[in-house]
Coordinates of C-alpha atoms in Angstrom, one line a residue:
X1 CA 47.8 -19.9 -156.7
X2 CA 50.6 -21.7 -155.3
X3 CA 52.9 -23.7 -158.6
X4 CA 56.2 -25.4 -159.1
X5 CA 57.4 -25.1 -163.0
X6 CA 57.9 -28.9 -163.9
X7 CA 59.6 -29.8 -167.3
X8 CA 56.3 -30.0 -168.9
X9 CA 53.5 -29.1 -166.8
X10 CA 52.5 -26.4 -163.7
X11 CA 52.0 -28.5 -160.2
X12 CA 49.7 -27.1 -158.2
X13 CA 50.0 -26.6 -154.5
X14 CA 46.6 -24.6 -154.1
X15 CA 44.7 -22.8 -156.4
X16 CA 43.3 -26.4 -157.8
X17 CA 39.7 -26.0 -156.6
X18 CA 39.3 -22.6 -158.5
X19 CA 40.8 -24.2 -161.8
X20 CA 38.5 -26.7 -161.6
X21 CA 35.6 -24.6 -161.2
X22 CA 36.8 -22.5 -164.2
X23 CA 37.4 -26.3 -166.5
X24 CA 33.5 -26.9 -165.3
X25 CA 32.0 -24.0 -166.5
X26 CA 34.0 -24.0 -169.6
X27 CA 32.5 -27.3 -170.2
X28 CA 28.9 -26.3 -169.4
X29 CA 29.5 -23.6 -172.0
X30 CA 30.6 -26.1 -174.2
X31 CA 27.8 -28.3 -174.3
X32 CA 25.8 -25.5 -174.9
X33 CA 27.3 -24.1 -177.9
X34 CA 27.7 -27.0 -179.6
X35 CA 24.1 -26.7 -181.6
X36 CA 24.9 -22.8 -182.0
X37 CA 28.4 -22.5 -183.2
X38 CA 30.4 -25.6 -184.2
X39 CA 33.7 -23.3 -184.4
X40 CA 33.3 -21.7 -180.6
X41 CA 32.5 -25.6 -179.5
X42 CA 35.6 -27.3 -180.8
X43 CA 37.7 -23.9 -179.6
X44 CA 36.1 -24.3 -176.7
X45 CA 37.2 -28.2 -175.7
X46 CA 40.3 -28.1 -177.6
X47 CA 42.4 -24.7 -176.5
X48 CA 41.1 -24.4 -172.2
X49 CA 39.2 -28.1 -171.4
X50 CA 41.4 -31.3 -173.6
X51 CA 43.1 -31.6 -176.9
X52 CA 43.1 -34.1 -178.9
X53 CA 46.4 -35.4 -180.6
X54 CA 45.6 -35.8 -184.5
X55 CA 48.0 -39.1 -184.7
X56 CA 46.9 -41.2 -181.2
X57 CA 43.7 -40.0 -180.9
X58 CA 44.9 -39.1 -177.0
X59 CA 43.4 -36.4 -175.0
X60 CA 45.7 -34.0 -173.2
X61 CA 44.0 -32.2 -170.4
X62 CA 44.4 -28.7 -169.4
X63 CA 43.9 -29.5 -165.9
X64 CA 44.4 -33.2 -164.5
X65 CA 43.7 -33.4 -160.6
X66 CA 44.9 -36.2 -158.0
X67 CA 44.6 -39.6 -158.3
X68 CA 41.3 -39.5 -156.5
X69 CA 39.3 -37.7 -158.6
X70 CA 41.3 -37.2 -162.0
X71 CA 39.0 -39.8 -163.7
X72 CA 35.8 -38.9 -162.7
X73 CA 36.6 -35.4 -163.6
X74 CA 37.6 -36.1 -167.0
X75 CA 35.0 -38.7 -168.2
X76 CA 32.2 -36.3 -165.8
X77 CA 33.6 -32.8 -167.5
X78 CA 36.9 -33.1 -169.6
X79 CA 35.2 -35.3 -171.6
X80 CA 33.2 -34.8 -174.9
X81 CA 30.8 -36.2 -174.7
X82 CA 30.6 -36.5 -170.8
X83 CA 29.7 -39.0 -169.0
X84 CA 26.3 -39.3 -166.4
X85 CA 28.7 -41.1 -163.2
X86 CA 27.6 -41.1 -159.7
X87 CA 30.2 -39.4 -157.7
X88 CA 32.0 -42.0 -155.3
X89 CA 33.6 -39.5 -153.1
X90 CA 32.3 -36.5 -151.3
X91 CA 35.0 -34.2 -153.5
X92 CA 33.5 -36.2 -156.7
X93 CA 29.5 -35.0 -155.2
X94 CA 30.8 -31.2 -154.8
X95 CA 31.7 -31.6 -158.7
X96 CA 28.8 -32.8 -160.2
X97 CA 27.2 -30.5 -157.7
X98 CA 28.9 -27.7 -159.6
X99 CA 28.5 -29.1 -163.0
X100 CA 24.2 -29.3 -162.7
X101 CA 24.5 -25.9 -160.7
X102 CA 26.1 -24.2 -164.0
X103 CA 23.7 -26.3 -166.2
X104 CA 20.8 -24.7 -164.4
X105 CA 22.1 -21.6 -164.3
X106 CA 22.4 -21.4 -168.1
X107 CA 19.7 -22.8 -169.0
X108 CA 17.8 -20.2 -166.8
X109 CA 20.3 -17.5 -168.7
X110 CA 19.7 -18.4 -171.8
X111 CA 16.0 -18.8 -171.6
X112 CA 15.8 -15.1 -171.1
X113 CA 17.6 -14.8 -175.0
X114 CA 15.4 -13.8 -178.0
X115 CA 16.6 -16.2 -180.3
X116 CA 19.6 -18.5 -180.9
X117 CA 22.1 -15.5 -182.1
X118 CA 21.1 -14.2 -179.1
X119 CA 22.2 -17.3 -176.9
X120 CA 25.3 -17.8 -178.8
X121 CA 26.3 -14.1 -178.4
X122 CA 26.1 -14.9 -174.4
X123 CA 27.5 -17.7 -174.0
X124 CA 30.7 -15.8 -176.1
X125 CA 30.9 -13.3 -173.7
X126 CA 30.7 -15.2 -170.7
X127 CA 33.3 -17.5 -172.1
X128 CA 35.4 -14.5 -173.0
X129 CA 35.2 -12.9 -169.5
X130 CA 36.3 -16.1 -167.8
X131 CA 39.5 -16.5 -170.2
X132 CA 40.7 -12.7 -171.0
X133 CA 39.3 -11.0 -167.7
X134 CA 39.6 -13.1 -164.8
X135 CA 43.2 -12.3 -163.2
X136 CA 44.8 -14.8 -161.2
X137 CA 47.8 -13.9 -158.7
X138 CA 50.3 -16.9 -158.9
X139 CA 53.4 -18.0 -156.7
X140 CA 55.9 -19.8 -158.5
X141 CA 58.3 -21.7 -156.9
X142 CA 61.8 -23.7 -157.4
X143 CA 60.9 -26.5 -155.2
X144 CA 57.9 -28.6 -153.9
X145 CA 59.3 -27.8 -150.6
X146 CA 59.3 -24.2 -151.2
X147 CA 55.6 -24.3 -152.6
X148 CA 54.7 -26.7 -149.3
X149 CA 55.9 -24.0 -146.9
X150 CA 54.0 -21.0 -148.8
X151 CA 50.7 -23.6 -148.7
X152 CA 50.8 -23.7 -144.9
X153 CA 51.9 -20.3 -144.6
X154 CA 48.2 -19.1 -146.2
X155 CA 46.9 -21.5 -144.6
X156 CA 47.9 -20.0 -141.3
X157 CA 46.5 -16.3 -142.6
X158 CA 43.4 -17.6 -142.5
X159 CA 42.3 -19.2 -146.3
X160 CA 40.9 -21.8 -144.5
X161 CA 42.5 -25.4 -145.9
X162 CA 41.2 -28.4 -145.1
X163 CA 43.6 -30.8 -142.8
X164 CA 42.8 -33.6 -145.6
X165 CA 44.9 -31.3 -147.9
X166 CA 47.6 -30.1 -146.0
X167 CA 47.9 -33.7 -144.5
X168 CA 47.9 -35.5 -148.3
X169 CA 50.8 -32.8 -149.4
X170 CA 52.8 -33.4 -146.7
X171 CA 52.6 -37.1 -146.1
X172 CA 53.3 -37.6 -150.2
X173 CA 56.0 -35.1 -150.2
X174 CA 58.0 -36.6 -147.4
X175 CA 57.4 -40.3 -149.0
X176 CA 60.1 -42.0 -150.5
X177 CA 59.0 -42.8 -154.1
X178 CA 58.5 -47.0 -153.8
X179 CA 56.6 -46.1 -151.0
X180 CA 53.9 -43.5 -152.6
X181 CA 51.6 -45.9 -154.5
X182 CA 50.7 -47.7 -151.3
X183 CA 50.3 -43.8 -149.3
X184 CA 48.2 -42.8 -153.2
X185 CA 45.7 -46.4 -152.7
X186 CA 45.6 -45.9 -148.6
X187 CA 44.6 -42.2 -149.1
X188 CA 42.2 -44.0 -152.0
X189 CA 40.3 -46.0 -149.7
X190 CA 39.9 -43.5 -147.0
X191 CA 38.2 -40.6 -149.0
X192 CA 36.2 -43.1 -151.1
X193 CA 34.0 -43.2 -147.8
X194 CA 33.7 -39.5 -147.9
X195 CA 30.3 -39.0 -148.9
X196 CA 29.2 -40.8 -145.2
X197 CA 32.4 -40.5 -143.1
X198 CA 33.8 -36.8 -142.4
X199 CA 37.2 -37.7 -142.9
X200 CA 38.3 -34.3 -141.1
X201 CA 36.2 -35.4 -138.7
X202 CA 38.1 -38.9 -138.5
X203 CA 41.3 -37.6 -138.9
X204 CA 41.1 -35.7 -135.4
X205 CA 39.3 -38.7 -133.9
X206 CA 42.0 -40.7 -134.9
X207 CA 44.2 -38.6 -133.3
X208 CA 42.6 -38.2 -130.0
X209 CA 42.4 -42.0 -129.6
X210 CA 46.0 -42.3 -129.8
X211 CA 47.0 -38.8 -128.2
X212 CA 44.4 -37.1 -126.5
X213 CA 42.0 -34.1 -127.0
X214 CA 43.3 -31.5 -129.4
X215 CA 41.2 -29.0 -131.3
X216 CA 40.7 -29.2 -135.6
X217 CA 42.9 -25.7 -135.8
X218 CA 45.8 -27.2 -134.6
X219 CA 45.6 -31.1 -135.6
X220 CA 47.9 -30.8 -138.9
X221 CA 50.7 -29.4 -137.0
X222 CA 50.6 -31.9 -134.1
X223 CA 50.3 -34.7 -137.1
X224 CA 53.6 -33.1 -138.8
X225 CA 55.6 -32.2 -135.8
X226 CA 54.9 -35.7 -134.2
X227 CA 55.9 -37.6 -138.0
X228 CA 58.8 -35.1 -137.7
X229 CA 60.3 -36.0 -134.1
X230 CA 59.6 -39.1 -134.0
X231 CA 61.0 -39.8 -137.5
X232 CA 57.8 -41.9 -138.4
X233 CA 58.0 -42.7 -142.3
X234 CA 54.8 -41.3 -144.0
X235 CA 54.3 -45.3 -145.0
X236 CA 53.9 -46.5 -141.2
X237 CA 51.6 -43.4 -140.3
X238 CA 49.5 -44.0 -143.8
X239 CA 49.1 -47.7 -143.0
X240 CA 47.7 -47.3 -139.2
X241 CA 45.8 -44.3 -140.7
X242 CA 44.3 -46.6 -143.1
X243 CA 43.5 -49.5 -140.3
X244 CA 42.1 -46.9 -137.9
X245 CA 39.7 -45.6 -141.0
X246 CA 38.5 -49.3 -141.2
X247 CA 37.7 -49.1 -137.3
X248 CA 36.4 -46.1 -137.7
X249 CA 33.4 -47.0 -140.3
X250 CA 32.8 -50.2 -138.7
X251 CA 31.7 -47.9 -135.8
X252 CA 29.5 -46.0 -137.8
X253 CA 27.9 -49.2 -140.3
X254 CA 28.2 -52.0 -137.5
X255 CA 28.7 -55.9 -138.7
X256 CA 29.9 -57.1 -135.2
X257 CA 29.2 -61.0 -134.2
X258 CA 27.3 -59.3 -131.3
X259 CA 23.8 -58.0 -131.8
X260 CA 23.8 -56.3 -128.6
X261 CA 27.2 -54.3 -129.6
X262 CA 25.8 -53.2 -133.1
X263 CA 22.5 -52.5 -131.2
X264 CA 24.3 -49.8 -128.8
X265 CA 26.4 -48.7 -131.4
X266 CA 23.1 -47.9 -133.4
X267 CA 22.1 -45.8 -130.8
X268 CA 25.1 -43.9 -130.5
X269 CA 24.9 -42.9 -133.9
X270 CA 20.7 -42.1 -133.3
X271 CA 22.3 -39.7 -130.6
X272 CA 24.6 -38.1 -132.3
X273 CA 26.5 -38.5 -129.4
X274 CA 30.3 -38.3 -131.6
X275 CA 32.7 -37.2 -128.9
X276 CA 32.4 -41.4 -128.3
X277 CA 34.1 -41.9 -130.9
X278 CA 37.8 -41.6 -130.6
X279 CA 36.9 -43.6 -126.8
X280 CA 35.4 -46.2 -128.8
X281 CA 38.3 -46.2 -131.8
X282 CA 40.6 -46.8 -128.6
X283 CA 38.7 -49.7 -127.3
X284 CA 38.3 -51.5 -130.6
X285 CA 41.6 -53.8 -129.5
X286 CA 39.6 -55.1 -126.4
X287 CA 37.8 -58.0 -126.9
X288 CA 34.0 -57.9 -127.8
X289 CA 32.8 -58.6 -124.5
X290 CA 35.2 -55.8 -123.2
X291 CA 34.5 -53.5 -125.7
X292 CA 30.7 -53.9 -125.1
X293 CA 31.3 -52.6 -121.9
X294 CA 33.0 -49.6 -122.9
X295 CA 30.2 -49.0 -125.3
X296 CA 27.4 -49.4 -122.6
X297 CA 29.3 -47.5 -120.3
X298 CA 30.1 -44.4 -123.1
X299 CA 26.2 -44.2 -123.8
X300 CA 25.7 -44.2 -119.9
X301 CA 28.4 -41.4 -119.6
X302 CA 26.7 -39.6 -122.3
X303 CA 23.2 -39.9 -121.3
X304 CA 23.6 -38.9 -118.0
X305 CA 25.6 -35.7 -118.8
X306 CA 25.0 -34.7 -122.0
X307 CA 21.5 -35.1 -122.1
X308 CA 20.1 -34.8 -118.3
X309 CA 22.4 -32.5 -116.7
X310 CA 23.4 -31.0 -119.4
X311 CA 27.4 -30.4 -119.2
X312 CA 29.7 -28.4 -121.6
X313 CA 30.1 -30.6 -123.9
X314 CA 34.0 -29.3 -123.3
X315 CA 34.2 -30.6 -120.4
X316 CA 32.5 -34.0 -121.2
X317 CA 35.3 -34.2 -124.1
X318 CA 37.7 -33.5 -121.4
X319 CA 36.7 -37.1 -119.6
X320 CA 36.0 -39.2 -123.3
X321 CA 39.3 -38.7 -125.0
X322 CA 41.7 -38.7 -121.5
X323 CA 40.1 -42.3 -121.1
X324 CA 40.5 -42.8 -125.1
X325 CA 44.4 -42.1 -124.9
X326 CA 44.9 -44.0 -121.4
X327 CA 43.7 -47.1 -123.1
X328 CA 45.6 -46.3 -126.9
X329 CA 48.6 -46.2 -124.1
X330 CA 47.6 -49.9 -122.9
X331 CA 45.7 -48.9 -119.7
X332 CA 43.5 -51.3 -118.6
X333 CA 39.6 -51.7 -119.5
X334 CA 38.5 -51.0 -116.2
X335 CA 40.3 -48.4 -115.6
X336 CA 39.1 -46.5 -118.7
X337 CA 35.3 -47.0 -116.8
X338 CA 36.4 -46.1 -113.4
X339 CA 37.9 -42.8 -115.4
X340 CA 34.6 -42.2 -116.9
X341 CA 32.5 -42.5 -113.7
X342 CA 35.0 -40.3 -111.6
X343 CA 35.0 -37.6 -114.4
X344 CA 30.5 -37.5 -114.2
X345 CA 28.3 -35.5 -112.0
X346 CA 27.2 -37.0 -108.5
X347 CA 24.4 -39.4 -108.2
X348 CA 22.4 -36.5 -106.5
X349 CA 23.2 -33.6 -109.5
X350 CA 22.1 -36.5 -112.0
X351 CA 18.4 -37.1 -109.7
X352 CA 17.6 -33.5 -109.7
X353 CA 18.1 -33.1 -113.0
X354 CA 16.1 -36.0 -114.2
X355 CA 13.3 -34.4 -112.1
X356 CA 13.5 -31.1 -114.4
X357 CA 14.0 -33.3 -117.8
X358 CA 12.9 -30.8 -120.1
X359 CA 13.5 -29.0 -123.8
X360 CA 15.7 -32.1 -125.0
X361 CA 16.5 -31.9 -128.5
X362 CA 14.5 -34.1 -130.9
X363 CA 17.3 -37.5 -131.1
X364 CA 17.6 -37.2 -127.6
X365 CA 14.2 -37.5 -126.5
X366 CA 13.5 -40.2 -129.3
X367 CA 16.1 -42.0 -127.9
X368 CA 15.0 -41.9 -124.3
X369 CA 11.7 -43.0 -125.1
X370 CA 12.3 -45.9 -127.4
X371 CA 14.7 -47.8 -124.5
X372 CA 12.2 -47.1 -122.1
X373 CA 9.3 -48.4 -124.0
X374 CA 11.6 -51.1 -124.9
X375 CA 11.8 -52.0 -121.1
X376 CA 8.3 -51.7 -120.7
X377 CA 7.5 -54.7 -123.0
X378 CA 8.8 -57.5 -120.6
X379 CA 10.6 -59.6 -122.5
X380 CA 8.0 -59.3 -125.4
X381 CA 8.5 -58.3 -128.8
X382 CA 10.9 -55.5 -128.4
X383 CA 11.5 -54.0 -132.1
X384 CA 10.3 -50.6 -131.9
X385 CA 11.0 -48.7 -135.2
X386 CA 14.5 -46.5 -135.5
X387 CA 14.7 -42.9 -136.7
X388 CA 12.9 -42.0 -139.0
X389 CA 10.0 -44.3 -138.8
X390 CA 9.6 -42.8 -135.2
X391 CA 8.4 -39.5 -134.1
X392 CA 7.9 -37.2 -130.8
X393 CA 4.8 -35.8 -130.2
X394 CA 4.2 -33.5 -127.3
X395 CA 0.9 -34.3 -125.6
X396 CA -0.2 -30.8 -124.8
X397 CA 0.7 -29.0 -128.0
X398 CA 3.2 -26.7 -128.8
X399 CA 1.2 -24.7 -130.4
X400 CA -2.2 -24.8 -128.9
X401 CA -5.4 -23.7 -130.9
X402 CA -6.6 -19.6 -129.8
X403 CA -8.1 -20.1 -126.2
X404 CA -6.4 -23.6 -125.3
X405 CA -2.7 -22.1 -124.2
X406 CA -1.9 -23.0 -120.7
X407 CA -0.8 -19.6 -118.5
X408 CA 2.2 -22.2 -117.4
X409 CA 2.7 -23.4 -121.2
X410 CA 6.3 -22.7 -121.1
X411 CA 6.6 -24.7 -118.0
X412 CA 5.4 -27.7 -119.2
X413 CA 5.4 -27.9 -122.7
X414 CA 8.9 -29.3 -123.4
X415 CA 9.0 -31.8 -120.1
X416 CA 9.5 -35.1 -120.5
X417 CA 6.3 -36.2 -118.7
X418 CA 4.7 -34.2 -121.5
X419 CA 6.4 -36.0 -124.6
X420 CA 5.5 -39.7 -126.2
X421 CA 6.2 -41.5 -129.3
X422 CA 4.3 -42.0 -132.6
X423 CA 4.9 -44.5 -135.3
X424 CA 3.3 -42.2 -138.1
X425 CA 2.5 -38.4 -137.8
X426 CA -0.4 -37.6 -137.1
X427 CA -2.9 -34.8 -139.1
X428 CA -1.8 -31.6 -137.7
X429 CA -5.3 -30.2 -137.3
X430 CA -5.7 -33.2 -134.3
X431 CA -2.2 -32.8 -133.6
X432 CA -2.9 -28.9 -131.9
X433 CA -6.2 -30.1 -130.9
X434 CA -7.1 -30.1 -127.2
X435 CA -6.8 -33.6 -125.3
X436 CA -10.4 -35.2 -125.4
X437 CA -10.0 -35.1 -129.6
X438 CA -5.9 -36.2 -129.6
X439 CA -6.3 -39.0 -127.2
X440 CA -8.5 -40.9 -129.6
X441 CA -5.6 -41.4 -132.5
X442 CA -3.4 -41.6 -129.9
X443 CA -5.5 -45.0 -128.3
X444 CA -4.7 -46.7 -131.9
X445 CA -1.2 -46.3 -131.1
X446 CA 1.0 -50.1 -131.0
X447 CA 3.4 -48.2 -128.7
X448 CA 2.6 -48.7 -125.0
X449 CA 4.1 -45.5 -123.5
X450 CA 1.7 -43.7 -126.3
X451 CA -1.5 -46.2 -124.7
X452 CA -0.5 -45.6 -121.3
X453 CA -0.8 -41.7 -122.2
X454 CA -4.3 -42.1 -123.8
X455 CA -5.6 -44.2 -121.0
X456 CA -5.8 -40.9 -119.0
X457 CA -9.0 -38.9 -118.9
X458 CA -7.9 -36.0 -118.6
X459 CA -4.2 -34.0 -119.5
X460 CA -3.4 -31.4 -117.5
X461 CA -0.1 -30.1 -115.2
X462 CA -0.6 -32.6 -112.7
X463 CA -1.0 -35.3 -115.2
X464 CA 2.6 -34.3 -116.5
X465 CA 3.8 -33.7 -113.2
X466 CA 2.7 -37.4 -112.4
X467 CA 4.1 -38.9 -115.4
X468 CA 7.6 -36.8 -115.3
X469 CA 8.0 -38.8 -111.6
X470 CA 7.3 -41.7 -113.8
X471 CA 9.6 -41.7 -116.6
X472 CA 12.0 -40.1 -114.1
X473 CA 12.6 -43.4 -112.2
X474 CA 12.8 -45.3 -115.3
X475 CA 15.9 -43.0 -116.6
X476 CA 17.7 -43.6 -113.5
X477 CA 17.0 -46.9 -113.7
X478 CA 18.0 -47.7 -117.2
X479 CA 21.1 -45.2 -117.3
X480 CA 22.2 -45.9 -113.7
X481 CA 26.1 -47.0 -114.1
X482 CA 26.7 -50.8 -114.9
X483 CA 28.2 -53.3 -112.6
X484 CA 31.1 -53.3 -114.0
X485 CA 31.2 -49.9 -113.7
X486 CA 31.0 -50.1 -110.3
X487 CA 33.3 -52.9 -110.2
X488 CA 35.9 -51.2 -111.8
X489 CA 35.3 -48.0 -109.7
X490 CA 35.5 -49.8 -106.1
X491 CA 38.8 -51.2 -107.9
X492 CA 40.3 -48.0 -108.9
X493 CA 38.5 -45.7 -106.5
X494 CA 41.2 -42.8 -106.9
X495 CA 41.8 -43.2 -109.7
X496 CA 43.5 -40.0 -112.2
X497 CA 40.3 -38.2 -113.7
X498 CA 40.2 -36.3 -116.7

């Protein structure tokens, strides 16, 4: 552990997560031998978890943690008795994770004791190995600066903290003190989205929208060394970090005016497809129509290389965030898509590809399917269920019955021609079955790509071959590049790629 010696306290640098697992188990234990021995119970809560002073009635913790978390983890551990809270915070999850992981863990314990002596006798020497034989190697230190270089130092030998942590320490120790309440409630608001927004994740996206591609290993030193040069208070960064974060979980939980952006931006996230982020972070200051574009356009670029050719997805990064930093440095909209278009595979790698679509992963082929049935309903009612209330089914079974395996299985199998969509799974027995049995549940199928399928008489490699040259023309069609792509590309036709 990493300390400074305050006037009345220990501040921890690192070491906090393992003191905190120690205070949960403790209060596990706790709990637990309050029916068995009163004595060991208020010993227990009183000398290692929170004392209580006899004249205010105040508790003084053993252990307080950050802002963020210190009141859950009193009222959910520190507490007696706790509280039943539902964690707000991805941190707050991993501790009531910990908490009902130790509550099973002795309950499973102590089931295996004869009698209550025996249980009490346990949990007494558990409690006394944790508190008399557990060593701890501690570095104190004169000075949070002191205690912030030896933090980074083991992070740099490998121990594996997160850039949240080493980001929060520094940004707060550099802060003037007015200034910290705001940087305390910013950093507040950011992790309280934890549980469905990374926020490592976001931090390097944020970065790459403003400064280009640079890998998770090295994005707390860029952060510092650029607050450091540029002499950026830790209040300005903190308060575009904040604004950014905003952006940022509008992109994943859309609530734009325009159906058609939060539609696309939907799909993104059905793809999986988050190298668009930081592009899309970066395009936020167009406006909507504008940003649509670079949406559409993103999806297109993704599509088309990710998921048909089949590109390192290094080198598709490569393209994504160059066009995210020339717009975060005021480039213009179209240049951003003539940027992407220059930085994709020829129109003729992209057609011979789509004529070997094959072995796409499970969001990609859902995806394909669902726009294209979606174009095949003319202008009719087009809402075709999302993820998970949609599933692929391969036509000729992955894992045919004994006797109905194709000598060219492997060939086939995992084409496109040779995939279709189902609203509901269907029984598994029918699902391996041969054709002339799966074509019947797949007739009752609403979807028309599924109908289209059972309308043949007979499913064989032909019948995929003709239906791959099918679907084929529809991808090209659907994820050729937009006008304005064009536009912007006969506009900046040499332009810098990535």
């Amino acid at each position: 552990m990493v300390r400074v010696d305050k006037a009345e306290r220990y501040e921890l640098l690192d070491g906090q997560q393992r003191l905190a697992t120690i205070v949960i188990l403790l209060s596990a234990i706790r709990d637990r031998l309050r029916p068995l021995n009163t004595k060991a119970y208020i010993k227990t809560q009183g000398r290692w978890i929170a004392e209580e002073d006899d004249l205010t009635g105040e508790s003084k913790y053993s252990l307080t943690l950050s802002t963020y978390d210190r009141d859950y983890f009193r009222r959910r551990i520190q507490n007696d008795p706790v509280e039943t809270l539902k964690p707000a915070t991805a941190s707050q999850t991993l501790i009531d994770a910990a908490r009902r992981k130790f509550d099973a863990e002795l309950t499973s314990e102590l089931d295996k004791q004869p009698d209550e002596k025996g249980r009490e006798q346990w949990l007494l020497l558990l409690r006394d190995v944790i508190m008399n034989h557990v060593t701890t190697v501690t570095v104190t230190c004169a000075s949070e600066q002191d205690a912030a270089s030896i933090f980074e130092t083991l992070n740099d030998r490998g121990l594996g903290l997160s850039t949240v942590d080493l980001l929060r320490n520094f940004v707060l120790r550099r802060a003037g003190e007015p200034d910290r309440d705001e940087i305390v409630s910013i950093w507040a608001d950011v992790l309280r989205e934890s549980n469905s927004v990374d926020v490592d994740e976001f931090l390097r996206h944020y970065w790459i929208s403003r400064h280009g591609d640079i890998k998770s290993q090295r994005l707390y030193r860029a952060i510092r060394k650029y607050m450091e040069d540029s002499g950026e208070s830790s209040l300005e960064f903190m308060r575009d970090l904040g604004s950014a974060h905003a952006a940022y979980v509008r992109l994943m939980r859309p609530d734009f005016a325009n159906d058609a952006t939060n539609e696309e931006l939907q799909n993104i996230a059905d793809l999986k497809a988050k190298m668009l982020y930081p592009f899309l972070l970066s395009g936020l200051t167009r406006d909507e129509e504008g940003f649509l574009s670079l949406v559409r356009a993103g999806i297109v670029f993704y599509v088309r290389e990710g998921i048909v050719v089949k590109r390192n997805s290094s080198q598709m990064e490569k393209v994504v965030f160059s066009a995210a930093r020339l717009m975060s440095e005021g480039g213009a909209t179209d240049k951003a898509l003539a940027l992407l278009h220059n930085g994709a595979s020829a129109d003729p790698v992209f057609d011979a590809a789509v004529r070997e679509l094959r072995n796409l992963d499970t969001s990609a082929a859902r995806y394909l399917l669902r726009e294209i049935e979606i174009s095949l309903r003319n202008g009719e009612e087009t809402d075709v269920a999302r993820p998970p209330k949609i599933h692929i089914e391969h036509i000729y079974p992955q894992k045919p019955k004994a006797g109905e395996r194709w000598s060219n299985h492997t060939d086939y199998v995992g084409k496109i021609g040779n995939l279709t969509l189902l609203a509901r799974r269907i029984n598994t027995a029918i699902k391996n079955s041969e054709f002339a049995v799966k074509r019947l549940e797949l007739a009752k199928s609403e979807i028309f790509l599924t109908r289209e399928v059972a309308a043949h008489g007979m499913w064989d490699a032909a019948a995929i071959d003709q239906r791959q040259d099918e679907l084929g023309k529809k991808v090209k069609s659907l994820w050729g590049w937009p006008p304005d792509v064009i536009e912007a590309v006969n506009k900046f036709p040499t332009h810098v790629e990535a």
